[in-house]
XYZ file of C-alpha atoms in Angstrom:
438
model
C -43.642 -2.268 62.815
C -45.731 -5.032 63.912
C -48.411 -3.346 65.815
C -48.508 -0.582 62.612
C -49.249 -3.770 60.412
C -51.874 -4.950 62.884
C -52.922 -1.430 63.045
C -53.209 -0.827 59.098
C -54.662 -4.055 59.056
C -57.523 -3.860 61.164
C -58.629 -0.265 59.701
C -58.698 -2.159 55.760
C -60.601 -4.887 57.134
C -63.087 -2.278 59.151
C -63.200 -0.287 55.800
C -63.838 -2.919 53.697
C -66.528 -4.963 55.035
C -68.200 -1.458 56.370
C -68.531 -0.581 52.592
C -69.769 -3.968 51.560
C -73.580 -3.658 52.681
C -72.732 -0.489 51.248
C -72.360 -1.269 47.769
C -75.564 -3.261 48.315
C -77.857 -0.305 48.410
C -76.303 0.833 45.331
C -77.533 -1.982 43.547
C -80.700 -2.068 45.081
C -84.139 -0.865 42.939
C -85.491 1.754 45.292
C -89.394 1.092 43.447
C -89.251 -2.504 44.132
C -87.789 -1.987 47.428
C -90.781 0.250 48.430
C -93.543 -1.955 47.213
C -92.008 -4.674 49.491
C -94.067 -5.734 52.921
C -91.508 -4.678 55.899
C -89.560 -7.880 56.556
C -88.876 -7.785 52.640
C -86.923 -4.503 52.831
C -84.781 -5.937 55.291
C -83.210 -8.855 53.366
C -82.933 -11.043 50.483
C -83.308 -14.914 51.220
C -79.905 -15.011 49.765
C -78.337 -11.818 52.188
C -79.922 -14.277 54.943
C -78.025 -17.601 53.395
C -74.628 -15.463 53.225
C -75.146 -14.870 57.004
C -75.643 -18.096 57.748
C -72.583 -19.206 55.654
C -70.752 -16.498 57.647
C -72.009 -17.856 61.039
C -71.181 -21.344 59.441
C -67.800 -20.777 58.847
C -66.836 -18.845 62.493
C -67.836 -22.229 64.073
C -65.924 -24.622 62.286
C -62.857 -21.961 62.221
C -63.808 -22.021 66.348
C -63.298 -25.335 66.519
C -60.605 -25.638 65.097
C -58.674 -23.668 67.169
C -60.148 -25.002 70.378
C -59.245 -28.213 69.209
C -55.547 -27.040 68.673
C -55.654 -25.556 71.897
C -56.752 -28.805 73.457
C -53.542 -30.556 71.440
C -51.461 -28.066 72.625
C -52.524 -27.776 76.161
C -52.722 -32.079 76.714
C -49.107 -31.786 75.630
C -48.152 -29.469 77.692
C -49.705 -30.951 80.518
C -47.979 -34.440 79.734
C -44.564 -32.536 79.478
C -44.918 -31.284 83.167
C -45.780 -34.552 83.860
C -42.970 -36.308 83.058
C -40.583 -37.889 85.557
C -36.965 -36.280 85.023
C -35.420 -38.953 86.809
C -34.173 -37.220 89.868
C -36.438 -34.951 92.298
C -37.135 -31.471 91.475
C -38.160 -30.529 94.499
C -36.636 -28.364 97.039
C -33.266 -28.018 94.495
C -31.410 -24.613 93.340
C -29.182 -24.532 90.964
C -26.055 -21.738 89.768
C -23.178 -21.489 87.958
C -19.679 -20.064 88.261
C -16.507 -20.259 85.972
C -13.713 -19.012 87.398
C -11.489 -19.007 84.315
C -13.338 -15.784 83.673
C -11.309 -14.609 86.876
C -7.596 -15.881 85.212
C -8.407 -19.768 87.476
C -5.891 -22.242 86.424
C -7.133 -25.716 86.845
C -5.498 -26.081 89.823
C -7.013 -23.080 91.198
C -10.084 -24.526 89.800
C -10.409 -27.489 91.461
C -9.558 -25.803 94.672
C -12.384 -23.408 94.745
C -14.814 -25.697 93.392
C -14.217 -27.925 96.656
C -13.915 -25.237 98.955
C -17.176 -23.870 97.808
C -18.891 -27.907 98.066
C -17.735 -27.484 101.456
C -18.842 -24.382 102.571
C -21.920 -24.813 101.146
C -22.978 -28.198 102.550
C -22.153 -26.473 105.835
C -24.810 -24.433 105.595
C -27.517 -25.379 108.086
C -30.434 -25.411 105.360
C -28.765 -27.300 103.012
C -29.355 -30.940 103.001
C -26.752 -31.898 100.075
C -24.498 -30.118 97.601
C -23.869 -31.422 93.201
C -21.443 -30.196 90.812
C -21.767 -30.955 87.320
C -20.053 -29.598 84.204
C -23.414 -29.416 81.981
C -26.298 -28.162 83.494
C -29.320 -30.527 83.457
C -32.457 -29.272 80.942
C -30.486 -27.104 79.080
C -30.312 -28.212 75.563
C -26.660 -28.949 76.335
C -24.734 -31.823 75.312
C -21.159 -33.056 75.460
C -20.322 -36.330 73.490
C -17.686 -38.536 72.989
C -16.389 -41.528 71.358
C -16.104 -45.002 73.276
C -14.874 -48.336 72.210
C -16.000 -51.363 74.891
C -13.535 -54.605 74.964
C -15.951 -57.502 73.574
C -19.057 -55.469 72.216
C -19.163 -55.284 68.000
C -20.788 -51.793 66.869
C -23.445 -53.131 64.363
C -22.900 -51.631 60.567
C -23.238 -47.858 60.643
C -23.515 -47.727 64.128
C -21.851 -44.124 66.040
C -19.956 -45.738 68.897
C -20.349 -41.831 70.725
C -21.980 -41.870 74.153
C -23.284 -38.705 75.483
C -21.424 -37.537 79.359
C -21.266 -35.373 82.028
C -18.512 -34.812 84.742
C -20.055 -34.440 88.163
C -18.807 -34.175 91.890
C -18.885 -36.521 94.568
C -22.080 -37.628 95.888
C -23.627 -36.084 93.027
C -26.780 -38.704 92.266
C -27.396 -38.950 96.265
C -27.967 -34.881 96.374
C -29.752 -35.525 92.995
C -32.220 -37.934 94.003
C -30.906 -40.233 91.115
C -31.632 -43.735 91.936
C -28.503 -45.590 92.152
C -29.080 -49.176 90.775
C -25.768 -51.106 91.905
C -22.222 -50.330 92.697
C -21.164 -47.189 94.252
C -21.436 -43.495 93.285
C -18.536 -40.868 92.450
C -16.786 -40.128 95.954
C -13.535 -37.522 97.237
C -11.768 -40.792 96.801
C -11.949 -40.640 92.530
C -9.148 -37.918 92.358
C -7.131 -36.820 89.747
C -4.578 -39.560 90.238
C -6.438 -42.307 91.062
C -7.929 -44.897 88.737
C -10.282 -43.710 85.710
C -13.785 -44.437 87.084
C -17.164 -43.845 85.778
C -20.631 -44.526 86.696
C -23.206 -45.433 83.857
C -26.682 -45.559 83.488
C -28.962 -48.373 83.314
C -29.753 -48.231 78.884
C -25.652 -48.089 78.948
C -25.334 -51.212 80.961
C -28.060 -53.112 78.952
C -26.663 -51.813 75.443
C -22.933 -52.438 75.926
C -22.168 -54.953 78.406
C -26.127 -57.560 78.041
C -27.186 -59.540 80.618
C -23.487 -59.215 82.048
C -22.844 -57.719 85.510
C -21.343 -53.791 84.618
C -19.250 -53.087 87.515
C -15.443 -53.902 87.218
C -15.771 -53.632 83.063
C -13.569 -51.183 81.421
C -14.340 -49.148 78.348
C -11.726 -46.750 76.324
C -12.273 -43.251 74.900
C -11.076 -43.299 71.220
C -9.039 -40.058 72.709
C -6.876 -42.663 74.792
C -7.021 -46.002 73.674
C -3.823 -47.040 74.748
C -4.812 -46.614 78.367
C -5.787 -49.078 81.025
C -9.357 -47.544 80.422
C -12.089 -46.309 82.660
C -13.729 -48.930 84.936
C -17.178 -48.628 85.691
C -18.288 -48.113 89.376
C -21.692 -47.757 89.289
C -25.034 -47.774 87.702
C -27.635 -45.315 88.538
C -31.621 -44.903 86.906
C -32.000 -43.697 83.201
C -32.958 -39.679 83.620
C -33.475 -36.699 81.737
C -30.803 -34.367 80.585
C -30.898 -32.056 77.626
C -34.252 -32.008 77.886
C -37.725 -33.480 79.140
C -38.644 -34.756 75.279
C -36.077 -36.314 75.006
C -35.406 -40.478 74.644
C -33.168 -42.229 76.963
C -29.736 -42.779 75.784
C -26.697 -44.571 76.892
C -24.844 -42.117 79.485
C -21.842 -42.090 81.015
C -20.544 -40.118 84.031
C -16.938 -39.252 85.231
C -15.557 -37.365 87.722
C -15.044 -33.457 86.989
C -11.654 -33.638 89.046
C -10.202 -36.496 86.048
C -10.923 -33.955 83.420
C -8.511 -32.254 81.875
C -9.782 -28.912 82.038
C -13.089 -27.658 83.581
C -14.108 -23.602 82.650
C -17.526 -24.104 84.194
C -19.514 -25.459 86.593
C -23.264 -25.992 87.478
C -23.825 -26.091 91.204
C -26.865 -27.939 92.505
C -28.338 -27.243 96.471
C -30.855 -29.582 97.839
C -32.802 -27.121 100.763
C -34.730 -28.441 103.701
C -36.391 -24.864 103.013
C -37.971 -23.161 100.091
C -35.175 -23.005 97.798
C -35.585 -18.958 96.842
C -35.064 -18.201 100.864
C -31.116 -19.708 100.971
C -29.950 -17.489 98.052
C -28.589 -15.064 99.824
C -26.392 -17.489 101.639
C -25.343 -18.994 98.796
C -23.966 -15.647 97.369
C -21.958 -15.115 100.437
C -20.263 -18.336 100.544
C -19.341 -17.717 97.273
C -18.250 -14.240 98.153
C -16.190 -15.599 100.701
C -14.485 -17.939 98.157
C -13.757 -14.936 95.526
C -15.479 -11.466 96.355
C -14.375 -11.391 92.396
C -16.559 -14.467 91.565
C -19.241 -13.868 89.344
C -21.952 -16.331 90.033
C -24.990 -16.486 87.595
C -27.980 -18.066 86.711
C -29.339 -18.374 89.870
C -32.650 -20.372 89.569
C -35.125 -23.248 91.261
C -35.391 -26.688 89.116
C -38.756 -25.855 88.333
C -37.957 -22.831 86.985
C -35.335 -24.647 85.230
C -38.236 -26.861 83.793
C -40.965 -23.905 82.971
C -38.146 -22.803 80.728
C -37.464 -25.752 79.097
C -41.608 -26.279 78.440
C -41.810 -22.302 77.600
C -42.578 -22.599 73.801
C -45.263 -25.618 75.056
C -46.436 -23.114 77.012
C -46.512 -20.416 75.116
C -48.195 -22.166 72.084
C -50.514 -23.984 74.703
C -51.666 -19.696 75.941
C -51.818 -18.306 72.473
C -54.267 -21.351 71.136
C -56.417 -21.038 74.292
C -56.667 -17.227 73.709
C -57.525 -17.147 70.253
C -59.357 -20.176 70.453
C -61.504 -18.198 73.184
C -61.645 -15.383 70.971
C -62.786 -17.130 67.688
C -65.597 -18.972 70.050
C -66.884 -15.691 71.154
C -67.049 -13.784 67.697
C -68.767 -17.263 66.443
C -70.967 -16.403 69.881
C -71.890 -13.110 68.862
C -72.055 -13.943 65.274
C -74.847 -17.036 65.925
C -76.609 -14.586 68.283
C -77.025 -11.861 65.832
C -78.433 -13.906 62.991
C -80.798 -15.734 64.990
C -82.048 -12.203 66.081
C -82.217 -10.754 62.822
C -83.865 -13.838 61.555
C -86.414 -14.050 64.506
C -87.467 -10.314 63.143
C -87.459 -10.917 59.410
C -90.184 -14.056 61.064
C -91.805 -11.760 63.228
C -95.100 -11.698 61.004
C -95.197 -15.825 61.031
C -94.246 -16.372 64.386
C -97.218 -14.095 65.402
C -99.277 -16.294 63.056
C -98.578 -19.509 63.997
C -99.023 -18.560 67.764
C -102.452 -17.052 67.065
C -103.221 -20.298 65.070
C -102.258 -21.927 68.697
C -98.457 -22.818 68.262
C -97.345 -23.608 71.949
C -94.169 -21.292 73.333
C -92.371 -24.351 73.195
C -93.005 -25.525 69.475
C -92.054 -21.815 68.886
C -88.374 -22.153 70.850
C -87.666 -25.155 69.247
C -87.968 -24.155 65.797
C -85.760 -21.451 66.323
C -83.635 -24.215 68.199
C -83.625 -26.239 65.350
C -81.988 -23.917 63.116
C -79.333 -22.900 65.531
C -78.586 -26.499 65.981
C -78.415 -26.881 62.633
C -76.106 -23.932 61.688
C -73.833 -25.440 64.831
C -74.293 -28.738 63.248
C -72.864 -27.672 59.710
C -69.774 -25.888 61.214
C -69.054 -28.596 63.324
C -69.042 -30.972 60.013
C -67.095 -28.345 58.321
C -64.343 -28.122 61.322
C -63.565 -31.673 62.100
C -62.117 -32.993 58.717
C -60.305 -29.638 58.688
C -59.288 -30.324 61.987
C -58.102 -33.783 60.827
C -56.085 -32.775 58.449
C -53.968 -29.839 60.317
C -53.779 -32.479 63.460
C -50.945 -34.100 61.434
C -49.181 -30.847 60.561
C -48.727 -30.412 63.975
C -48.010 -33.900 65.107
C -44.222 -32.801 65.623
C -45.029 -30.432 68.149
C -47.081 -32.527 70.156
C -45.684 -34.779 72.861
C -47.486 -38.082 74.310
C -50.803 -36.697 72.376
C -52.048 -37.785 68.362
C -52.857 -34.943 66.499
C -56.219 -36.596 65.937
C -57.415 -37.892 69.605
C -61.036 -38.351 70.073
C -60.922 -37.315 73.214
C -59.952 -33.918 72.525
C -61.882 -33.504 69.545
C -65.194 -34.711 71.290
C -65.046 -32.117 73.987
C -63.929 -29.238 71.824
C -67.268 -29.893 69.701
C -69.191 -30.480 72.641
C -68.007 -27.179 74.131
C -68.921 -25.238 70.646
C -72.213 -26.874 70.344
C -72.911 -25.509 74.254
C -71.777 -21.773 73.083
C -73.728 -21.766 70.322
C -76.928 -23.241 71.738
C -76.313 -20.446 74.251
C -76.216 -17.544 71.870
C -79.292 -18.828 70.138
C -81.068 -18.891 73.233
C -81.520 -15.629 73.811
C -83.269 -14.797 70.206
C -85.410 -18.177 70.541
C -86.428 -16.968 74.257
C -87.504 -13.401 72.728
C -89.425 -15.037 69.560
C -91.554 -16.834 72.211
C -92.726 -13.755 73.470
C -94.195 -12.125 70.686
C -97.834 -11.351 71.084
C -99.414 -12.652 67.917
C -102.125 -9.638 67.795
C -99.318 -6.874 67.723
C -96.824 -8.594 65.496
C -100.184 -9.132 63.254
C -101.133 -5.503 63.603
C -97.835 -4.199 63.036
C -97.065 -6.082 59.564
């Protein structure tokens, strides 16, 4: 249906500006017509100014899109550019739930350190993470806290955002750890509650206090002895690269009550895509049954979490291209049809000794003028859509100077370019034949 539209669409816009000039001859007075000189009969001053508004008009709608593209694409670029908070590199990631296999939690827990160890035996792989919520996913698991001695302010939501990971977890992750210790084998079902927070936690809740040895209660089970914290790693990303740090708070996956799925993490002294294989067959070994799923690099994980950036950034730069290059062709055929209305005093001024150059620049002039109008048309236009699309833009204003400086820059270069080529050809006309032939 959408390429019909496009289709249909195309064909009535063909049609109708095809029968436009048209409907001009119909209206045209064939005597007066015929008693006109030759550059006469090929246009009205005022055909010429609707060209020019024409031409005027694709530049200014050409830079405006290569302005948005710019917007777009400087976002994009500062999204890739952000640090997560743990490396990237050399890290694959799947997933397995073996509740979709009839796993009790006991069963569970089982397989998920059998496979931790199998895996880690592996002779590429340089350290092995399990978390419950896999990182850059747009998933988030929340919960409600209350912390012996801190007040929540008036309307404040006392729920802290957490994830239940494996031992060694932040080591394999390349997640700083600030003080304390990190999750170990040790934290097991029946030991202590533990937890390890991150660094906006530790400032928010507990000051200028030191964290480790504090206890804070889930509103689930605040009759318990609590969870102590253990550790305090670097503030990183989770749900997603936009996002703003928040308070976090992690516990171990083995003290939760019930865990369907879980996010496996490999760090490779390899390219990650080359130990694949043996990561399906230690998981085959585990459960020939097991399905295992979403089987993908971090940065993969990261181009999809940037893929409507992305995709935005392409289509902006493409049409933005496209828009440049009709306003290219546009420009070049006005000039030309210009230059040959003018044929008659171009001839005469050079035969009255007009240099090639004083010739050139005139034409110049004008196409530097026309580029000039649409530019002054574009950028309050510009301006004014830059904060429509403010939202959309990360670590970028909608109206940065920057940006808008080169996109004109680049327009004024196209169009001096097309205009060239018309101002080149009006310097070679040889005043006795243009003279002759009007």
């Amino acid at each position: 249906r959408v390429l019909l539209f496009a289709l249909a669409l195309s064909i009535v816009t063909g049609v109708v500006f095809g029968l436009a000039p048209v409907w001009e001859t119909f209206r045209t007075n064939v005597a007066a017509t015929l008693k006109e000189q030759a550059p006469g009969a090929m246009g009205s001053a005022a055909q010429v100014r609707f060209r020019k508004a024409l031409v005027i008009a694709q530049v200014g709608l050409s830079l405006v899109l290569l302005i948005g593209a710019g917007l777009f694409a400087r976002s994009l670029f500062n999204l890739k550019q952000i640090d997560p908070g743990f490396r990237a590199d050399h890290l694959l990631t799947f997933a397995v739930q073996p509740s979709l296999n009839g796993y009790d939690q006991a069963r569970t827990l089982s397989l998920y350190h059998r496979l931790h160890d199998d895996i880690a035996a592996l002779p590429q792989v340089r350290g092995v993470a399990l978390a419950e919520i896999a990182l850059l996913s747009g998933d988030v698991d929340m919960s409600g806290i209350t912390v012996p001695g801190y007040e929540p302010k008036e309307g404040e939501r006392m729920s802290i955002r957490e994830n239940f990971v494996g031992p060694n977890y932040f080591s394999s992750m390349g997640i700083p750890l600030a003080m304390g210790r990190e999750i170990t084998g040790q934290d097991g079902p029946n030991a202590p509650k533990v937890a390890v927070i991150n660094e906006l936690f530790a400032r928010k809740y507990f000051a200028a206090e030191n964290p480790i040895g504090r206890r804070f209660h889930t509103n689930a089970k605040k009759d318990d002895s609590g969870t102590e914290v253990v550790g305090v790693v670097r503030d990183s990303k989770h749900a997603d690269l936009r996002e703003d740090p928040e308070a976090f708070v992690y516990y171990p996956y083995v003290q939760h009550e019930s865990i369907m799925r879980m996010n496996i993490y490999v760090r490779t002294s390899q390219e990650p895509s080359t130990v694949g294989s043996a990561l399906r067959a230690a998981v085959r070994r585990a459960d020939p049954d097991l399905p295992l799923f979403d089987m993908k690099t971090i940065d993969q994980q990261i181009d999809e979490d940037v893929f409507a950036e992305r995709l935005v950034a392409v289509l902006s730069t493409f049409f933005g291209a496209l828009a440049t290059l009709l306003a290219a062709i546009g420009l070049y055929a006005v000039m030309a049809y210009i230059v040959s209305r003018r044929t008659r005093e171009i001839g005469l001024r050079m035969a009255l000794g007009a240099a090639r150059r004083e010739v050139l620049g005139m034409v110049m002039r004008e196409v530097g003028l026309l580029a000039l109008l649409g530019v002054a048309v574009a950028l309050p236009t510009a301006y004014a859509l830059s904060r429509l699309i403010q939202a959309q833009l990360y670590n970028v204003k909608g109206n940065d100077p920057a940006i808008f400086a080169i996109a004109s820059v680049v327009i004024a270069a196209v169009a001096a370019a097309a205009g060239l080529v018309p101002a080149v050809r009006a310097t070679r006309i040889d005043p006795m034949t243009a003279l002759r032939n009007e």
